[in-house]
PDB file of C-alpha atoms in Angstrom:
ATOM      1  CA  UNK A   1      35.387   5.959 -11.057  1.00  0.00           C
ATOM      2  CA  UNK A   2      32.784   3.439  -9.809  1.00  0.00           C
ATOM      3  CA  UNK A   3      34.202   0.659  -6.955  1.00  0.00           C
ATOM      4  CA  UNK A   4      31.904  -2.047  -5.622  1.00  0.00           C
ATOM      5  CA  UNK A   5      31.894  -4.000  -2.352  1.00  0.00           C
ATOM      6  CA  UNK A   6      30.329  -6.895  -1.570  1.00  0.00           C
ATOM      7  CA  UNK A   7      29.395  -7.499   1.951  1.00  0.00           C
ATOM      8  CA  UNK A   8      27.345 -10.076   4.094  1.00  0.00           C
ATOM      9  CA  UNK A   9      28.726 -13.514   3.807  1.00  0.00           C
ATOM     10  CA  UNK A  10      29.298 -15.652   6.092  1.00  0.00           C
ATOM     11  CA  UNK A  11      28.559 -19.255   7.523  1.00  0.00           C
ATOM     12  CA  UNK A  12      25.552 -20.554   7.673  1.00  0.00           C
ATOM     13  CA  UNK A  13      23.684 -23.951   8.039  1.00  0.00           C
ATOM     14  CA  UNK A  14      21.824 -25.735   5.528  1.00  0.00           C
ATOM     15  CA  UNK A  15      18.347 -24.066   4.919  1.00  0.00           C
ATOM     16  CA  UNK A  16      19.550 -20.753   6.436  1.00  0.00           C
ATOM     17  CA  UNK A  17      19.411 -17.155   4.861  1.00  0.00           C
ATOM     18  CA  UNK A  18      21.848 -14.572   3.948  1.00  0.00           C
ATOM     19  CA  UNK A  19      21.349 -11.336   2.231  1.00  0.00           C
ATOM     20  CA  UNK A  20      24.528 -10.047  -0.004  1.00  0.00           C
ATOM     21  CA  UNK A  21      24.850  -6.600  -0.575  1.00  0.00           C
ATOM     22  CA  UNK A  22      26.668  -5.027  -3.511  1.00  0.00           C
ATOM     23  CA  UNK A  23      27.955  -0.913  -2.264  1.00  0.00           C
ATOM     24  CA  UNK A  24      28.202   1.179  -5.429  1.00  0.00           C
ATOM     25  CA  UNK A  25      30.589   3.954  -5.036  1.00  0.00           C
ATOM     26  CA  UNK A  26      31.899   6.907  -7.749  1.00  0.00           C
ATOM     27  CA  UNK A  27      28.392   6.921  -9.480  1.00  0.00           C
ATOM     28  CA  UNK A  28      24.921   6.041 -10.097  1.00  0.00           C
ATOM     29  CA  UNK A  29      24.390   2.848 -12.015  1.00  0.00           C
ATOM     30  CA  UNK A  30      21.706   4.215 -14.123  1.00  0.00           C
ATOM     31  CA  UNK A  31      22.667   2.924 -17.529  1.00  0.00           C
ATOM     32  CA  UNK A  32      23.984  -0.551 -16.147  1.00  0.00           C
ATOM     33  CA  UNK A  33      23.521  -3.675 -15.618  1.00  0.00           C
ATOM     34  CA  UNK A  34      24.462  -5.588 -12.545  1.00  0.00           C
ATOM     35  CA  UNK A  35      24.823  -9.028 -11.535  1.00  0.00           C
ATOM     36  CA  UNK A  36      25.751 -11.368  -8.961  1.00  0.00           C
ATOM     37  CA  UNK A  37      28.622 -13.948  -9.699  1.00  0.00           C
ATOM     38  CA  UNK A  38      29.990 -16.672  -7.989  1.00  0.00           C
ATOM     39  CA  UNK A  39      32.571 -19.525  -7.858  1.00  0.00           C
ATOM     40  CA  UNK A  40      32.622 -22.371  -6.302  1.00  0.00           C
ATOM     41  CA  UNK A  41      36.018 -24.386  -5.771  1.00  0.00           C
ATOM     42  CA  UNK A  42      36.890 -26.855  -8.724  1.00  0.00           C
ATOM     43  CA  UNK A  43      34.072 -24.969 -10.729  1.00  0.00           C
ATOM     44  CA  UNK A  44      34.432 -22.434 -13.198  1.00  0.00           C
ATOM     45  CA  UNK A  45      32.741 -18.971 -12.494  1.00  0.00           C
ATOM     46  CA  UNK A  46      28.997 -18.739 -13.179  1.00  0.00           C
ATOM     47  CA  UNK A  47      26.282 -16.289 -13.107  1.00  0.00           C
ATOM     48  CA  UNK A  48      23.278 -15.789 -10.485  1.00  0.00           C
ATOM     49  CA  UNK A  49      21.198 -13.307 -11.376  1.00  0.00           C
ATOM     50  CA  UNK A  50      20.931 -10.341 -12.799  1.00  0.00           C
ATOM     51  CA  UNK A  51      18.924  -6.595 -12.650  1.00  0.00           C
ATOM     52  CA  UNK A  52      18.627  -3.664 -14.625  1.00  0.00           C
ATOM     53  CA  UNK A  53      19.637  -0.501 -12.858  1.00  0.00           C
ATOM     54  CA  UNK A  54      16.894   1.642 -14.685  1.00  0.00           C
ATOM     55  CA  UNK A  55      13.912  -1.084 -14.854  1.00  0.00           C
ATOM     56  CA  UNK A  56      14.785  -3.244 -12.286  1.00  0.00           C
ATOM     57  CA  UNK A  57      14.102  -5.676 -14.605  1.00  0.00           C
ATOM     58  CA  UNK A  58      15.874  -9.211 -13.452  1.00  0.00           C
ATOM     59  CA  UNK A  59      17.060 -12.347 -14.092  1.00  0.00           C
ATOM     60  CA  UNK A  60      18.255 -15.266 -12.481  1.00  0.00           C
ATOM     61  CA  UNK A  61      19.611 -18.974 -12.743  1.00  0.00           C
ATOM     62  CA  UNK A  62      16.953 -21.408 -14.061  1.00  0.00           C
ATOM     63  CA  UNK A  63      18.255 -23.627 -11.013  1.00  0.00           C
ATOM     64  CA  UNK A  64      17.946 -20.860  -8.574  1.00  0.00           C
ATOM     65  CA  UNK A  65      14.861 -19.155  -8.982  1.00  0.00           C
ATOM     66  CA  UNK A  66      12.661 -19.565  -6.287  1.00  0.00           C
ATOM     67  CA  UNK A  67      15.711 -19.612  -3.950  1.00  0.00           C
ATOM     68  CA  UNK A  68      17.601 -16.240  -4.685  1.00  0.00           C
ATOM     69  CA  UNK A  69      16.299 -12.897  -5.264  1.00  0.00           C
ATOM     70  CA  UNK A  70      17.905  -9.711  -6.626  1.00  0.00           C
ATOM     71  CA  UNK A  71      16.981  -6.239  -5.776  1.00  0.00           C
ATOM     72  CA  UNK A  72      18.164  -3.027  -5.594  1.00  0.00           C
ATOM     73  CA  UNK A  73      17.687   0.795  -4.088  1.00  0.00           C
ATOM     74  CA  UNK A  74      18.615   3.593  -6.184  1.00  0.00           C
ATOM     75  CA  UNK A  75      18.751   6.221  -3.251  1.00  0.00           C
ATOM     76  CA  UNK A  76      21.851   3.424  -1.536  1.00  0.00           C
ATOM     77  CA  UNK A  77      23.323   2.639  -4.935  1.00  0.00           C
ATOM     78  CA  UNK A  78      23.183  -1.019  -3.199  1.00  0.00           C
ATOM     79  CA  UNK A  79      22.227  -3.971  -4.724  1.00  0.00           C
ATOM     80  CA  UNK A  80      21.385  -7.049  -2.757  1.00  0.00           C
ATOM     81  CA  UNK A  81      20.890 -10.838  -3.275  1.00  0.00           C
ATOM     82  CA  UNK A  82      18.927 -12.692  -1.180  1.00  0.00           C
ATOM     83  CA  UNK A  83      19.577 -16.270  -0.752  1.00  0.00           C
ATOM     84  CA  UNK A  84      16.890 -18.474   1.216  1.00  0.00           C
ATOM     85  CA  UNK A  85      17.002 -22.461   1.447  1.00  0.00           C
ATOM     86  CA  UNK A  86      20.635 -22.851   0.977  1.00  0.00           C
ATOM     87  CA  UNK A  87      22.104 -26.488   0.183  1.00  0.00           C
ATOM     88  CA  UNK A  88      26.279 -26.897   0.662  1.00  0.00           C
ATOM     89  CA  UNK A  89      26.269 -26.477  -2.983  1.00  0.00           C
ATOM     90  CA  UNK A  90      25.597 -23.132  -2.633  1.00  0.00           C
ATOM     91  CA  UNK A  91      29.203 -22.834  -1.067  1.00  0.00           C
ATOM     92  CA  UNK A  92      30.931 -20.189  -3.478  1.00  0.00           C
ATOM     93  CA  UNK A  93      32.683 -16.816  -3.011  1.00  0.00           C
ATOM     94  CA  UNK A  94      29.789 -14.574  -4.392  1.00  0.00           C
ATOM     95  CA  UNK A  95      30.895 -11.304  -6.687  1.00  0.00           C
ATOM     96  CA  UNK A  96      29.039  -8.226  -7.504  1.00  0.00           C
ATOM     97  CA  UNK A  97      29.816  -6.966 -11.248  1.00  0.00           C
ATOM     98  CA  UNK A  98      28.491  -3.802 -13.657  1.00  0.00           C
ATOM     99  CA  UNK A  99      28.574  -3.736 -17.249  1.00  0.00           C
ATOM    100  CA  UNK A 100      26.768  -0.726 -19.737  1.00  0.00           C
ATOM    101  CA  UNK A 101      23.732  -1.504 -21.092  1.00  0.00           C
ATOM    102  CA  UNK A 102      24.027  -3.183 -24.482  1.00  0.00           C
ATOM    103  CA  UNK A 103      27.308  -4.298 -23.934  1.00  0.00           C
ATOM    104  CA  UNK A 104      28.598  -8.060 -22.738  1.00  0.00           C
ATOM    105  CA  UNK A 105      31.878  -7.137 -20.837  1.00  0.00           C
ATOM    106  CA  UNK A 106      31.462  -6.398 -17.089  1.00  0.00           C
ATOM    107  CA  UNK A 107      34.233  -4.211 -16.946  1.00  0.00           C
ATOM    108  CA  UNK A 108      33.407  -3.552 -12.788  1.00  0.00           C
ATOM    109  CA  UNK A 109      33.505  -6.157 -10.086  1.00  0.00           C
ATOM    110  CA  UNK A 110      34.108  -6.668  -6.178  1.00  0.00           C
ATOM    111  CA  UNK A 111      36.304  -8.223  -4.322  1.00  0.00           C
ATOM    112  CA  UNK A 112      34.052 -11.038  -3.393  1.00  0.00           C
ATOM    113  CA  UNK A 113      32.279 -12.464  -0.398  1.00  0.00           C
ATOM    114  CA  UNK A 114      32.762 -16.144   0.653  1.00  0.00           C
ATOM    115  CA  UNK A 115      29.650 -17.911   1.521  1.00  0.00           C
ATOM    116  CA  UNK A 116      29.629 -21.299   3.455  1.00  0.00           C
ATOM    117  CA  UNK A 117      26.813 -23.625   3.923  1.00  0.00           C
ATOM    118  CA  UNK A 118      27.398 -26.077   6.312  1.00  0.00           C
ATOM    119  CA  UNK A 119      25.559 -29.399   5.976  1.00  0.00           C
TER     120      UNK A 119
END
């Protein structure tokens, strides 16, 4: 069975850094997609980014590209998210997810990883 576990939030000041990290369990991802999640409070859930396991193909929020950037090591089965220039608005708790290839439903997810930014 695969189990993921985010790690690496925290508090941090206005244009501060953080790197997320996503610890894939069970199994290799090859075949997946992942992605980065998050919700903020009195917002609905949205998506980050994105990368393909096999490719490491990626993609990411229009409004956050240039800020965030999704990786990942294959040897780890870790994913990460860096996330540079933070605003408050970037408050949110942050969730790793895995879905197949070629589907829509990300059938895997974390338990989430609350990231503050302090103004």
């Amino acid at each position: 069975q695969v189990q993921l576990v985010e790690s690496g939030g925290g508090l941090v000041q206005a244009g501060g850094s953080l790197r997320l990290s996503c610890a894939a369990s069970g199994r290799t991802f090859t075949g997946f997609y992942m992605a980065w999640f998050r919700q903020a409070p009195g917002k609905e859930r949205e998506s980050v980014a994105g990368i393909n396991w096999d490719d490491a193909s990626t993609n990411y929020r229009d409004s956050l590209k240039g800020r965030f950037a999704i990786s990942r090591d294959n040897a780890k089965n870790t994913m990460y998210l860096q996330m540079n220039s933070l605003k408050p608005e970037d408050t949110a708790v942050y969730y790793c997810a895995a879905r197949r290839l070629f589907t829509t439903q990300y059938d895997y997810w974390g338990q989430g990883t609350q990231v503050t930014v302090s103004s």
